[in-house]
Coordinates of C-alpha atoms and ligand atoms in Angstrom, one line a residue:
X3 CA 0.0 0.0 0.0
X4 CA 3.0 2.6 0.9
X5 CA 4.4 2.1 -2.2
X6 CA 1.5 2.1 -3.9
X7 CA 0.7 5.6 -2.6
X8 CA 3.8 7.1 -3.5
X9 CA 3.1 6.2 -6.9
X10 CA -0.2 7.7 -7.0
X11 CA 1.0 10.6 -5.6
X12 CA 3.8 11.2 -8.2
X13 CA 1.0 10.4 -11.0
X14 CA -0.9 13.1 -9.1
X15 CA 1.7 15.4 -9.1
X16 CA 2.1 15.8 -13.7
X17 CA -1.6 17.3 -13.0
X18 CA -0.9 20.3 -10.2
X19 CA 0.2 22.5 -13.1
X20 CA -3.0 22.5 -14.7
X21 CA -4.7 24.4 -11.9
X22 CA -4.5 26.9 -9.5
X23 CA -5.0 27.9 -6.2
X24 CA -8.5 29.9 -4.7
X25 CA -7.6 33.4 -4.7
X26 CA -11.2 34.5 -4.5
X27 CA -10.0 34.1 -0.8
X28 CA -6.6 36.2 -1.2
X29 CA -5.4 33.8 1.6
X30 CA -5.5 31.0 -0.3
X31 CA -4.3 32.4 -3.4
X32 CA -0.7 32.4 -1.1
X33 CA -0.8 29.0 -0.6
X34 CA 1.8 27.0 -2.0
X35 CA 0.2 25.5 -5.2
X36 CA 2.8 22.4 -5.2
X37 CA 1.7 20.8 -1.9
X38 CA 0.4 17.8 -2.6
X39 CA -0.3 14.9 0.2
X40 CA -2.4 11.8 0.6
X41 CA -3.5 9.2 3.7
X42 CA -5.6 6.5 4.2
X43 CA -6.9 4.5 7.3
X44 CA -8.0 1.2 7.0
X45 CA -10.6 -0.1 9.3
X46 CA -8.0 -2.6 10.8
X47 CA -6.5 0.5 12.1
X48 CA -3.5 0.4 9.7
X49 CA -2.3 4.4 8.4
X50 CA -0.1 4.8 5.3
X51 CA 0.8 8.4 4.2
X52 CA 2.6 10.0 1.3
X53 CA 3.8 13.6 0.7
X54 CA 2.7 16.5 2.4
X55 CA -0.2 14.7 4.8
X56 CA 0.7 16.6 7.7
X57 CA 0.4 20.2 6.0
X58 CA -2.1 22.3 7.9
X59 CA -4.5 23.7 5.7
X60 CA -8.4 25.3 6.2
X61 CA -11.0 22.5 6.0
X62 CA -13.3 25.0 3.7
X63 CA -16.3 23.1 2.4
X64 CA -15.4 19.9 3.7
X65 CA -16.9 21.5 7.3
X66 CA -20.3 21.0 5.3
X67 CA -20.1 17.5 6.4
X68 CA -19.5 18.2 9.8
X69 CA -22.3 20.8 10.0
X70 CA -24.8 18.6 8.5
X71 CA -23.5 15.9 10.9
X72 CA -24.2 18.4 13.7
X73 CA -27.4 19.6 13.0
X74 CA -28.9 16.1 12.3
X75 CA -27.6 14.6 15.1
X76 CA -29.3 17.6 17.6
X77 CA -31.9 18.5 15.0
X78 CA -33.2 15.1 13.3
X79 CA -33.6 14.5 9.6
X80 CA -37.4 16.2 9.5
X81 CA -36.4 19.4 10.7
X82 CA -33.0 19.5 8.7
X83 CA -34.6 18.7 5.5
X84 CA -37.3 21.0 6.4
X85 CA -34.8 23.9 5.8
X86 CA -32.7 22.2 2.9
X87 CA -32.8 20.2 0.0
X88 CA -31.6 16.7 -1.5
X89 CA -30.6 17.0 -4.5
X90 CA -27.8 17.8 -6.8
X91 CA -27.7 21.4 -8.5
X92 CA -25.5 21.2 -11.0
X93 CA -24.5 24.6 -10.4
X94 CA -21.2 26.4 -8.8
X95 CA -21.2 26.3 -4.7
X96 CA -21.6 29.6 -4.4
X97 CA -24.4 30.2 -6.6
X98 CA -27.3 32.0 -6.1
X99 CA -29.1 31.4 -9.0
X100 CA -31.2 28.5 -8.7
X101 CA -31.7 29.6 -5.2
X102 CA -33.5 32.8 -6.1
X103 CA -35.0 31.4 -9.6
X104 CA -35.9 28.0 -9.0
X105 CA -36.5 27.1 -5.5
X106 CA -37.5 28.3 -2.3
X107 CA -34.7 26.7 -0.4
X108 CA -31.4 25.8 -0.5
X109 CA -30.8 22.4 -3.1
X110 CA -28.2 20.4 -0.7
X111 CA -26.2 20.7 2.6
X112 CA -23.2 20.2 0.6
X113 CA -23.3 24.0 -1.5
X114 CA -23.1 27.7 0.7
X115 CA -26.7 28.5 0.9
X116 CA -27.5 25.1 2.2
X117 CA -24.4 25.1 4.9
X118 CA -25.2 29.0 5.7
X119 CA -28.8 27.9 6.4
X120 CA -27.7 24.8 8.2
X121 CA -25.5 27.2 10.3
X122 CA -28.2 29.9 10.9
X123 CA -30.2 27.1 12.8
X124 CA -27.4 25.4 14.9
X125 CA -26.0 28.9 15.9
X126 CA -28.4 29.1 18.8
X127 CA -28.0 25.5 20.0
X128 CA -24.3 24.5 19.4
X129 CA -21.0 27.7 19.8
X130 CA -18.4 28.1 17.7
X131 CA -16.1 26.5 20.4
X132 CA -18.8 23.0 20.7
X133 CA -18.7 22.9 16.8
X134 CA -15.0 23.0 17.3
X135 CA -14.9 20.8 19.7
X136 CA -17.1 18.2 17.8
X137 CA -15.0 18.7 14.8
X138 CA -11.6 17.8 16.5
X139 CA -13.6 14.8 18.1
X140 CA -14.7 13.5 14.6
X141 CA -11.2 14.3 12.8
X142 CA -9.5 12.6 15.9
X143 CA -7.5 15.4 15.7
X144 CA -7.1 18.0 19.0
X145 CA -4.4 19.9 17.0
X146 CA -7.0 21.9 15.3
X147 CA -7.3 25.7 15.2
X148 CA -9.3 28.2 13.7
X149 CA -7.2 29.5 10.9
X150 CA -7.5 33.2 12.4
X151 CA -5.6 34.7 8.9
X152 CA -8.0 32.6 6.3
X153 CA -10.8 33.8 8.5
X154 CA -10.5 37.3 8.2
X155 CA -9.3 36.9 4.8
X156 CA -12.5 35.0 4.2
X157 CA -14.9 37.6 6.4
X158 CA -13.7 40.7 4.5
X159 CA -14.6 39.2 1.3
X160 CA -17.9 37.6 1.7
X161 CA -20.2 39.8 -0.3
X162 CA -21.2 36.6 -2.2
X163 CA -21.8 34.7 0.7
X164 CA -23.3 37.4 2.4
X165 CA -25.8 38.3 -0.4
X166 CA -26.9 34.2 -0.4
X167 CA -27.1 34.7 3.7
X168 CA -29.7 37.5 2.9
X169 CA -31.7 35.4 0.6
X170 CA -32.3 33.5 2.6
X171 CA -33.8 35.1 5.2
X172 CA -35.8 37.1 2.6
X173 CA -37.5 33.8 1.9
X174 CA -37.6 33.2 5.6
X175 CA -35.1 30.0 5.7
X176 CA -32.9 32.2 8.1
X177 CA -34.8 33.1 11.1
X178 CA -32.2 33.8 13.1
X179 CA -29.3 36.5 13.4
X180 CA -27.7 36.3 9.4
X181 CA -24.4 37.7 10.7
X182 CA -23.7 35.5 13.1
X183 CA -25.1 32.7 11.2
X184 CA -22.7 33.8 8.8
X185 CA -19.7 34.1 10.8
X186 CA -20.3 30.6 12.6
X187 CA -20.5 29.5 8.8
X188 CA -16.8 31.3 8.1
X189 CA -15.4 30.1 11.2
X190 CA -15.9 26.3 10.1
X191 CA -14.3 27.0 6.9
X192 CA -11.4 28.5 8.0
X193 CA -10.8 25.5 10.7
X194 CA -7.2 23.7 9.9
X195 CA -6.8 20.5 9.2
X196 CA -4.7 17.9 7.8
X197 CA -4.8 15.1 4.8
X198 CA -4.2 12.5 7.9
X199 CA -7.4 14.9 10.0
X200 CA -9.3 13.7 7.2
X201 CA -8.7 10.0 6.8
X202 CA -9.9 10.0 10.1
X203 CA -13.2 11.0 9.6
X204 CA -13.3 9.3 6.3
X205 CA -12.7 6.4 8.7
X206 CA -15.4 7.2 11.3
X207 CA -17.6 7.6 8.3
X208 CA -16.8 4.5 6.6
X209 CA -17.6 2.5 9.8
X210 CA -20.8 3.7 10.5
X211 CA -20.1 6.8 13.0
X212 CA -17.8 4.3 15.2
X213 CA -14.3 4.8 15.8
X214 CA -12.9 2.0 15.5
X215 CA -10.1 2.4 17.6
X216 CA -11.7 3.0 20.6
X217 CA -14.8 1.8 19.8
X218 CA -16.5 4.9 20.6
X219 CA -20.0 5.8 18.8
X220 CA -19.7 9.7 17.7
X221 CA -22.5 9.7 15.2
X222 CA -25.8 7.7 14.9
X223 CA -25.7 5.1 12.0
X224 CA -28.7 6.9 10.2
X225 CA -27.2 10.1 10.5
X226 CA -24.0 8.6 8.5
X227 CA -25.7 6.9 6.0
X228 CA -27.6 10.6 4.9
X229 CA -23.9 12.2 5.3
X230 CA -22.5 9.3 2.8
X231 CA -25.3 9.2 -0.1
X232 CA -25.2 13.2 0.1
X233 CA -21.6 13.7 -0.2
X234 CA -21.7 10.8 -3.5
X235 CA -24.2 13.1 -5.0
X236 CA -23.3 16.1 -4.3
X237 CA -20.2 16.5 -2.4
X238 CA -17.9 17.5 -5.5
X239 CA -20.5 20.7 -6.2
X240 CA -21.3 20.6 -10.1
X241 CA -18.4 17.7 -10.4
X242 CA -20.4 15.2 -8.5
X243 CA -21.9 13.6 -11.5
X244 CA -17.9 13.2 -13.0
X245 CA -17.1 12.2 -10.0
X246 CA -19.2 9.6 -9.4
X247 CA -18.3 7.8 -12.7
X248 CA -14.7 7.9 -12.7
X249 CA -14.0 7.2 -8.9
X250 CA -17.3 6.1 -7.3
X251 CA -16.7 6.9 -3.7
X252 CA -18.7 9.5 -1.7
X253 CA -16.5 12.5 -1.9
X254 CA -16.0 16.0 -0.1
X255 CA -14.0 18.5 -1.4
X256 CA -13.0 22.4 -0.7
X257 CA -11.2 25.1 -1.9
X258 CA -8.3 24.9 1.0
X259 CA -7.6 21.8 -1.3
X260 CA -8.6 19.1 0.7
X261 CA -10.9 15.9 -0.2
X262 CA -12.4 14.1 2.1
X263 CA -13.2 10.1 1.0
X264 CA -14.0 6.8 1.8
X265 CA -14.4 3.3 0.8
X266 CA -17.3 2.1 2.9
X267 CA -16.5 -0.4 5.4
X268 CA -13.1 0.0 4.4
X269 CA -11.0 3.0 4.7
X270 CA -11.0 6.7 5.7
X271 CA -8.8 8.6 3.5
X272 CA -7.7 12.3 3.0
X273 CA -5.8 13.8 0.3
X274 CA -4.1 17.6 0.0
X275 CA -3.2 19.4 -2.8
X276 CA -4.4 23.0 -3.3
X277 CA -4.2 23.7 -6.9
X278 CA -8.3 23.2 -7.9
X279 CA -9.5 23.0 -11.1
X280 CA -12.4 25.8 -12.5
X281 CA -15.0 24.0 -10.4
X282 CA -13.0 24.8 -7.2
X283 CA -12.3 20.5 -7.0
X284 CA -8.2 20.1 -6.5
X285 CA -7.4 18.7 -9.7
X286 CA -4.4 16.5 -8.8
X287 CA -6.2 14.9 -5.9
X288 CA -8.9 14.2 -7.8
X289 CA -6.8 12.0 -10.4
X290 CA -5.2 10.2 -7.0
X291 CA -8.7 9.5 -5.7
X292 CA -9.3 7.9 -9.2
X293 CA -6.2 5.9 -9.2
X294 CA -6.6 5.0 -5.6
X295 CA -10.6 3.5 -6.5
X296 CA -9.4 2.3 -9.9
X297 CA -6.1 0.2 -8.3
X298 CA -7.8 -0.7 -4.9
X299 CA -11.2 -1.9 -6.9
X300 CA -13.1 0.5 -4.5
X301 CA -16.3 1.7 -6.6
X302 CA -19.3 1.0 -5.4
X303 CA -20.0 -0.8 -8.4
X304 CA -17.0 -2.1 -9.1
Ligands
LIG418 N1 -15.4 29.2 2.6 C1 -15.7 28.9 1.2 C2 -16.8 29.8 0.6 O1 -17.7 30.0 1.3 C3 -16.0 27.5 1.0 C4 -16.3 27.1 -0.4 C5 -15.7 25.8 -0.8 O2 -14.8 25.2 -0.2 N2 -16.1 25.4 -2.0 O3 -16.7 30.3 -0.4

């Protein structure tokens, strides 16, 4: 497996040129666009790592998962998806479009408006510092930090996500305070994390919300199996569909770089690399997620 990994990462590596970092964040757009890192956790506890796996970098969308996790976990399903949809939407994450045009709330969990509403109702029943805590219990990672640099980056250039925050209060999905449903929102972005954070919760994930290390339940089994079928669908924005066809594994991504995977049953794994093709998707861990499902025989329908 370790040498297999090494080669995937140095397959992964011909395809960093082809893309480039976020700079719609300007602290992103410093990041170094060469980093590129993978892990993956088996269920039998075994870790194998190649290049930069231990590079701190902002979790970004990939806190969708734990937000959803969150809120159906202290909310249940019939509330969440009271305030959010299901389905794909083929659009950009941070579009507003077929919000405003086509529906009266949010399509998924997995896009802004649906994570920004998700946030607006948790803000009053879970702080920043339980959502942090929560997070670091999931990753299995107490090392992590809210990025205070990518935060203010990120809060003093949210028009986009600000004007989505107001829509949706116009059509009544946000009841509550929009700026601080906003800034909780921001604040779980710009949490830091590594490629190994995320093969941990790829791994909790993969076995059913049970850590199989200590045995520990952090996350009811139906609350995972939503999180898992959303993420397939829609967890790589308007590349889920691609996704699904060429690797087959229920995906996260964000533009920090990160992807969060698994193989259920399997493994957890996590993979770095923060040069992201136009769909904001990091293009060489992308083709590494491929090879890793094409060599390992991991699609689900293999
Ligand atoms: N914080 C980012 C934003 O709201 C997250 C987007 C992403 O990772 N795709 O724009």
């Amino acid at each position: 497996m370790q040498t297999r990994l090494e080669e995937i990462l140095e397959k992964g590596q011909e395809k960093v040129p082809y893309g480039k970092t976020a700079d719609y964040i300007p602290e992103l757009g410093r990041r170094d666009p060469n980093h590129l890192g993978i892990c993956v956790f088996t269920k039998d506890g075994k870790k194998y790592q190649a290049g930069d796996s231990q590079i701190r970098f902002t979790i970004q969308s990939i806190s969708k998962v734990i937000n959803l996790a969150a809120a159906l976990e202290q909310r249940g399903f019939d509330y969440v998806f009271s305030k959010v949809g299901m389905e794909p939407s083929g659009e950009a994450f941070n579009s507003l479009v077929e919000l405003d045009l086509t529906s009266s709330y949010p399509f998924n969990p997995m896009i802004n408006s649906g994570a920004i509403a998700i946030a607006s109702f948790l803000q009053p029943i879970m702080d920043f510092e339980e959502m942090l805590d929560f997070s670091r219990r999931l990753c299995m990672d107490p090392e992590i930090t809210l990025d205070e640099a990518v935060c203010r980056s990120e809060m003093s250039h949210a028009s986009r996500n600000r004007a989505i925050a107001y829509l949706l209060e116009s059509k009544g999905i946000i009841e509550n305070d929009v700026e601080k449903s906003l800034q909780l929102y921001i604040k779980l972005c710009s949490l830091s994390v590594t490629a190994e954070s995320l093969a941990n919760l790829g791994l909790i994930l993969a076995c059913g919300g049970i850590n199989p290390v200590t045995g520990e339940r952090l996350l009811k089994e139906d609350v995972v199996r939503v999180i898992k079928t959303i993420m397939f669908t829609c967890g790589m924005y308007d590349g889920s569909g691609t996704s699904a066809v060429y690797v087959g594994l229920p995906a996260k991504s964000g533009v920090g770089g990160g992807i969060l995977s698994l193989a259920d049953k399997k493994m957890g794994i996590g993979i770095y690399g923060p040069s992201l093709d136009q769909k904001g998707n990091s293009i060489a861990g992308q083709e590494m997620l491929r090879l890793l499902s094409k060599e390992l025989k991991l699609h689900l329908f293999a």
